[in-house]
XYZ file of C-alpha atoms in Angstrom:
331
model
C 14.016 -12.562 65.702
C 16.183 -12.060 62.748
C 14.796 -9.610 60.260
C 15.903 -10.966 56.642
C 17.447 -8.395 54.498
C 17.303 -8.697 50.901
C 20.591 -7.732 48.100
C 18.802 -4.797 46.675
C 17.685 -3.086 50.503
C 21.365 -3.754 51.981
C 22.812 -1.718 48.586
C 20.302 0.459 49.167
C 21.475 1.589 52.551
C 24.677 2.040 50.884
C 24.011 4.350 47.929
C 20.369 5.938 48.876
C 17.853 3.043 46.986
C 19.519 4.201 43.553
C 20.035 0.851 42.425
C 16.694 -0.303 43.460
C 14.760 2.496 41.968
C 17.113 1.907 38.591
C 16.497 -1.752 38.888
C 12.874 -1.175 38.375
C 13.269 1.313 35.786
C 15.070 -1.422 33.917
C 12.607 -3.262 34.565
C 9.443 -1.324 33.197
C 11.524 -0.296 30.660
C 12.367 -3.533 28.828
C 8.721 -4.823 28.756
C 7.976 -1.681 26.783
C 7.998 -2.988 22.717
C 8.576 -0.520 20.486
C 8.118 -1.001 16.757
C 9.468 0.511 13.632
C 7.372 0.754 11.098
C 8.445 2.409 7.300
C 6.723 3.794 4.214
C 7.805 6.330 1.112
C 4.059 8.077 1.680
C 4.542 11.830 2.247
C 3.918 12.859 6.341
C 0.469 14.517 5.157
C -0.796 11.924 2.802
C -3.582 9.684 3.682
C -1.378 6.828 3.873
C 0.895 8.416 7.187
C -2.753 10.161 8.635
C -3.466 5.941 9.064
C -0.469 4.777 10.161
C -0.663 7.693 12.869
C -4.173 6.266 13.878
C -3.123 3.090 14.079
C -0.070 3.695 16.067
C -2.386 5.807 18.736
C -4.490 2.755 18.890
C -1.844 0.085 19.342
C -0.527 2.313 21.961
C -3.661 2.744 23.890
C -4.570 -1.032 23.412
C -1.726 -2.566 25.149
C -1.360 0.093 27.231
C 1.738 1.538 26.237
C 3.373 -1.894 26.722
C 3.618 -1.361 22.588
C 4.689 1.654 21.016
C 5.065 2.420 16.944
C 7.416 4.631 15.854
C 6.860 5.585 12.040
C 9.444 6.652 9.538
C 7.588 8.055 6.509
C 8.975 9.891 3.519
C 11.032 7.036 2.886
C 13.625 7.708 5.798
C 14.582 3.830 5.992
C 14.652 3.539 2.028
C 11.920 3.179 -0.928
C 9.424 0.526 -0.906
C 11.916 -2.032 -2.362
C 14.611 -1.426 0.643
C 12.202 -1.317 3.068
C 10.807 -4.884 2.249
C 13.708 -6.336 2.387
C 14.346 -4.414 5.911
C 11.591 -6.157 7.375
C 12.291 -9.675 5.924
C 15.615 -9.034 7.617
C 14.324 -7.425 10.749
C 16.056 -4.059 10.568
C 12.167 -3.089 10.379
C 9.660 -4.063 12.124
C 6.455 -2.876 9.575
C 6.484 -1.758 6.058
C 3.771 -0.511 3.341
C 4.110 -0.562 -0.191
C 3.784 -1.701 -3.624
C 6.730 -3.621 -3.828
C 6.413 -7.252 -3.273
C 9.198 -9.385 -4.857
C 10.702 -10.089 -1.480
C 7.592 -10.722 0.086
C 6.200 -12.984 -2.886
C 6.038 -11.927 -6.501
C 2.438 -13.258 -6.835
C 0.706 -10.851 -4.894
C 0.748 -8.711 -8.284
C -2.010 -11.202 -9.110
C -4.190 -8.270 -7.734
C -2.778 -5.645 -10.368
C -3.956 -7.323 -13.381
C -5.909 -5.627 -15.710
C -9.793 -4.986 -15.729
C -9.375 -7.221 -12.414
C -11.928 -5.326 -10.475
C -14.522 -2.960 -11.349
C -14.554 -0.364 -8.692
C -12.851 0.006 -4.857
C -16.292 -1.760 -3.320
C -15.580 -4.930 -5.380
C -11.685 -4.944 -4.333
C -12.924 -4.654 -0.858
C -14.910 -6.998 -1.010
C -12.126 -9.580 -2.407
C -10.011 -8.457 -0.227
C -12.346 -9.823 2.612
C -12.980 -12.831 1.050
C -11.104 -16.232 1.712
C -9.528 -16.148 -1.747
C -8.490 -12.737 -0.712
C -7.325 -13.895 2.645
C -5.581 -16.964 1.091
C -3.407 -14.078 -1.581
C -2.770 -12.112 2.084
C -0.657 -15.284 3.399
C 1.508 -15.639 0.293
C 4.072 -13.911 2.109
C 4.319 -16.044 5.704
C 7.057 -18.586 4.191
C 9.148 -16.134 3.538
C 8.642 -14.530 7.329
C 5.956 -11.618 6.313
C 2.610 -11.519 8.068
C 0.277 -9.419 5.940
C -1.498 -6.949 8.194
C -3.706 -5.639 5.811
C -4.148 -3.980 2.569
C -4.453 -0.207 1.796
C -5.507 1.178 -1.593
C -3.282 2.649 -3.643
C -5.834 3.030 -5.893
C -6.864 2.360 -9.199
C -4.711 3.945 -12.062
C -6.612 5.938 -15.438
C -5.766 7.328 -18.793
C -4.115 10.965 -19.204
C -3.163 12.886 -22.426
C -4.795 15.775 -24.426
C -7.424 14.553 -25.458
C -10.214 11.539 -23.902
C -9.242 7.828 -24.553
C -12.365 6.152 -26.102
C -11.220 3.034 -27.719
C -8.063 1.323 -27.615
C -6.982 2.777 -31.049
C -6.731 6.463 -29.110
C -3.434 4.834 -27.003
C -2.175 3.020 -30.203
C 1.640 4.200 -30.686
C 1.045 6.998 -28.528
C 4.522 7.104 -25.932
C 3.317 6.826 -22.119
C 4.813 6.876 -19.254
C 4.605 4.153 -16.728
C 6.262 2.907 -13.674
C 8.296 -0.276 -14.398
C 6.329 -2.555 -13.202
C 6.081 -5.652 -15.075
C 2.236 -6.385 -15.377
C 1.387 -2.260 -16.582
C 4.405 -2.577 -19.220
C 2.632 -6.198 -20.491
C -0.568 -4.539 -20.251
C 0.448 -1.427 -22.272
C 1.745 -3.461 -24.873
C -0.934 -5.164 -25.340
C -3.419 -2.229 -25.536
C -0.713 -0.877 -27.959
C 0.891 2.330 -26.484
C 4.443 2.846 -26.466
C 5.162 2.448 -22.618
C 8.424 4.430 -21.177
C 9.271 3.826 -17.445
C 10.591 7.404 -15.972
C 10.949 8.184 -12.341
C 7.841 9.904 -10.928
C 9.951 12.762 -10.076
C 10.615 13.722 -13.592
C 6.998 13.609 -15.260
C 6.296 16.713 -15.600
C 8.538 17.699 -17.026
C 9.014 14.627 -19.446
C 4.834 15.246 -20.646
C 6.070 19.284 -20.977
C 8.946 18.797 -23.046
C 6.651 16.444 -25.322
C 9.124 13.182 -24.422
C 6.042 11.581 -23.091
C 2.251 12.207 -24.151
C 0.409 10.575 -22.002
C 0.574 9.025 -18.496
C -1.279 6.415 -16.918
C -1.984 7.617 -13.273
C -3.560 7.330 -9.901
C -6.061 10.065 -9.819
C -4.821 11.504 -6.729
C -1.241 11.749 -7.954
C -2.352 13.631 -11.157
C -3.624 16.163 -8.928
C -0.902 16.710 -6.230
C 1.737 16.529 -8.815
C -0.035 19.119 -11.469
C 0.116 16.984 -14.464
C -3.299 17.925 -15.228
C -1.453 21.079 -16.385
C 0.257 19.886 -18.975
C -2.148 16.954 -20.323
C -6.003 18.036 -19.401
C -8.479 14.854 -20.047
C -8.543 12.727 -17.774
C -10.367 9.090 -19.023
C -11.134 7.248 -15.683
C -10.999 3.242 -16.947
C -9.988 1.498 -13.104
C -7.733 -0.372 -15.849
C -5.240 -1.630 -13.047
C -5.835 -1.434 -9.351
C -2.425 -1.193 -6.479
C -1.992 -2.217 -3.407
C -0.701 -0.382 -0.468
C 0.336 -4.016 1.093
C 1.102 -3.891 4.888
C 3.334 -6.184 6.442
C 4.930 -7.236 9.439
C 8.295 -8.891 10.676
C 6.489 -12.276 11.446
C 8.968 -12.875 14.105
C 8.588 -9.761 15.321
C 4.833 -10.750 15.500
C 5.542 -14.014 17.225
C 7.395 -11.843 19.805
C 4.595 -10.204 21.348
C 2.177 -11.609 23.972
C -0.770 -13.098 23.043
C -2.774 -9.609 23.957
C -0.580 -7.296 22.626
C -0.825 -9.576 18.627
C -4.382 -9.539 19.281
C -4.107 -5.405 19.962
C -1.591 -4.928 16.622
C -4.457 -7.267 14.603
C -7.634 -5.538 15.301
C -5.954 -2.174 15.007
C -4.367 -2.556 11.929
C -8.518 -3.967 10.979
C -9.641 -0.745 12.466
C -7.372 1.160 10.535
C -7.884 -0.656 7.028
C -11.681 0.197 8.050
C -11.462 4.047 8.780
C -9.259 4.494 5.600
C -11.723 2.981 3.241
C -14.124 5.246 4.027
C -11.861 8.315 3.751
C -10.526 7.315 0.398
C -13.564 7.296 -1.052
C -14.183 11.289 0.203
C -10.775 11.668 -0.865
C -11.476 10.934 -4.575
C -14.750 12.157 -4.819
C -12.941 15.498 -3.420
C -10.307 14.989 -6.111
C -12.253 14.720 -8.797
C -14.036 18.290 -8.142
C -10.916 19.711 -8.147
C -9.637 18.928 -11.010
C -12.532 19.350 -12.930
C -12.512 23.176 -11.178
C -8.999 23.075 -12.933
C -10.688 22.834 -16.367
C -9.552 18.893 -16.741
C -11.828 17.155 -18.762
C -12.953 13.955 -16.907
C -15.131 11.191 -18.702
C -15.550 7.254 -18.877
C -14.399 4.657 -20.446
C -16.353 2.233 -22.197
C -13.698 -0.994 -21.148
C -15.007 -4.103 -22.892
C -12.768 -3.449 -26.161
C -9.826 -3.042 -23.825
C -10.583 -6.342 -22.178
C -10.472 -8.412 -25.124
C -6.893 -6.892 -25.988
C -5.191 -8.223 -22.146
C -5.750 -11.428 -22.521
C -2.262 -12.588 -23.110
C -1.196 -10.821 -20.113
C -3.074 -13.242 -18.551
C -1.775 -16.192 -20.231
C 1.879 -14.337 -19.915
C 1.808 -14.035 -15.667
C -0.464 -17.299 -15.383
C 2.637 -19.262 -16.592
C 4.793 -16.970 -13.949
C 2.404 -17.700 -11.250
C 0.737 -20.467 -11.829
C -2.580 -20.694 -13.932
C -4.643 -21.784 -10.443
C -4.131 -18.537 -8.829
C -4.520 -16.537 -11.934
C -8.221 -18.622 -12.168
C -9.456 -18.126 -8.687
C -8.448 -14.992 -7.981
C -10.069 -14.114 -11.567
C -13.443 -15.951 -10.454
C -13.592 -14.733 -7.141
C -12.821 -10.807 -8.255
C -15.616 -11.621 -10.678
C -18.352 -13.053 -8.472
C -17.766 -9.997 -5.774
């Protein structure tokens, strides 16, 4: 009988089975997926401590057949940049706060006096109406993994806001985004967009007097040294949105979307519950500091937003400005 020999064993006897063991190499290596994924977070902030659990459990789902690599810092760009990176491609998976490529309208969820406290956004969040604002992006080739707090944003100068009249013509800095400079308007401070980076010393050198923060950015960037009361109002709440390439998505197998879904659930899960340690932690600390922390009495605020509603209902459409208002409302 003739024994049948096949390409790869008759090169093997030539050159030692190097081409067969490299063929299978090749092999194992190109079902191996690995994706980029980018955020402007710092490598010890909450934000990268998810990502980094999430990645573990992607990899461990799929059995390495998936792999994340993350880019924090902003190594691929700022949150703009890397938007547009993954509606091109050039990234696979992006956080942020920045949304016009993805869809403009997801700042629905950054209106004013939207949401009382982080258990009502949650709740939203998990809701259909809240599910329906996730998918805003997919014409546009974003699938919305999930959404991660950036939290709600407060009141800081020298002395406690109480009523509106406290921010009336007072100069405060804000980040240029279009619904907090509407909103400051209409509460009547003087807003003045400066990069993060120079805040400190803008409130020291008296260009600004008051900023309108994230509680735990006040702390890690020591403005509570410079202006010391700290009026927590949850006027605005951010979004952390994650995304994904949605072709990217529509790559993978079956298993391995299933594996990047419920990790990126598990994820959004686990950090809920350590941002609200986080703040509580944050809080104790800066009153330790000597920062003056009270509460703001909202309702005569509330009245004086209104036409930022009208303003961004004629941007977006007056539908999703209603719903999203009712269902925030009845959460």
């Amino acid at each position: 009988m003739f024994k049948t020999t096949t390409p790869c064993q008759i090169l093997a006897s030539l050159i030692g089975g190097v081409f067969c063991v490299s063929s299978l190499w090749v092999a194992q290596a190109s079902s191996e997926t690995t994706l980029r994924l980018a955020h402007a977070s710092s490598a010890d902030s909450l934000i990268n401590k998810a990502m980094e659990k999430f990645a573990a459990e992607v990899t461990d789902a799929t059995q390495q057949s998936v792999k994340v690599q993350i880019f924090p810092n902003a190594q691929l760009g700022d949150e703009g940049p890397i938007a547009d990176g993954v509606g091109a491609g050039s990234i696979d998976i992006g956080l942020g706060g920045a949304v016009d490529a993805i869809d403009p309208r997801l700042n629905v969820l950054s209106l004013p006096f939207l949401f009382r406290d982080a258990d009502n956004v949650h709740k939203f969040l998990d809701s259909d109406q809240g599910q329906q604002v996730q998918r805003l992006g997919e014409g546009r080739g974003y699938l919305m993994l999930g959404v991660l707090d950036s939290g709600f944003r407060q009141f800081a100068t020298s002395k406690a806001i109480v009523t509106p009249a406290d921010l009336a013509g007072i100069k405060i800095r804000t980040p240029p985004n279009p619904v907090i400079l509407a909103t400051m308007k209409g509460l009547g401070a003087l807003a003045e967009s400066i990069p993060f980076g120079q805040v400190y010393t803008a409130l020291q050198s008296h260009v600004v007097a008051a900023v309108e923060p994230e509680m735990r950015d006040y702390y890690d960037s020591k403005w509570y040294e410079v202006v010391k009361s700290l009026s927590i109002s949850n006027y605005i709440w951010t979004a952390n949105w994650w995304y994904m390439n949605k072709d990217k998505f529509d790559f993978l197998t079956p298993a391995e979307q299933a594996s990047v879904k419920k990790s990126a659930s598990d994820t959004v899960a686990w950090y809920r519950t350590e941002l609200t340690a986080t703040y509580a932690e944050t809080q104790k600390k800066l009153e330790e500091k000597g920062v003056k922390v009270t509460t703001v009495d909202t309702a005569p605020f509330v009245v004086l937003v209104k036409p930022v509603y009208d303003k961004f209902s004629n941007e977006w459409g007056a539908d999703l400005v209603s719903a999203v208002k009712q269902a925030a409302t009845s959460n």
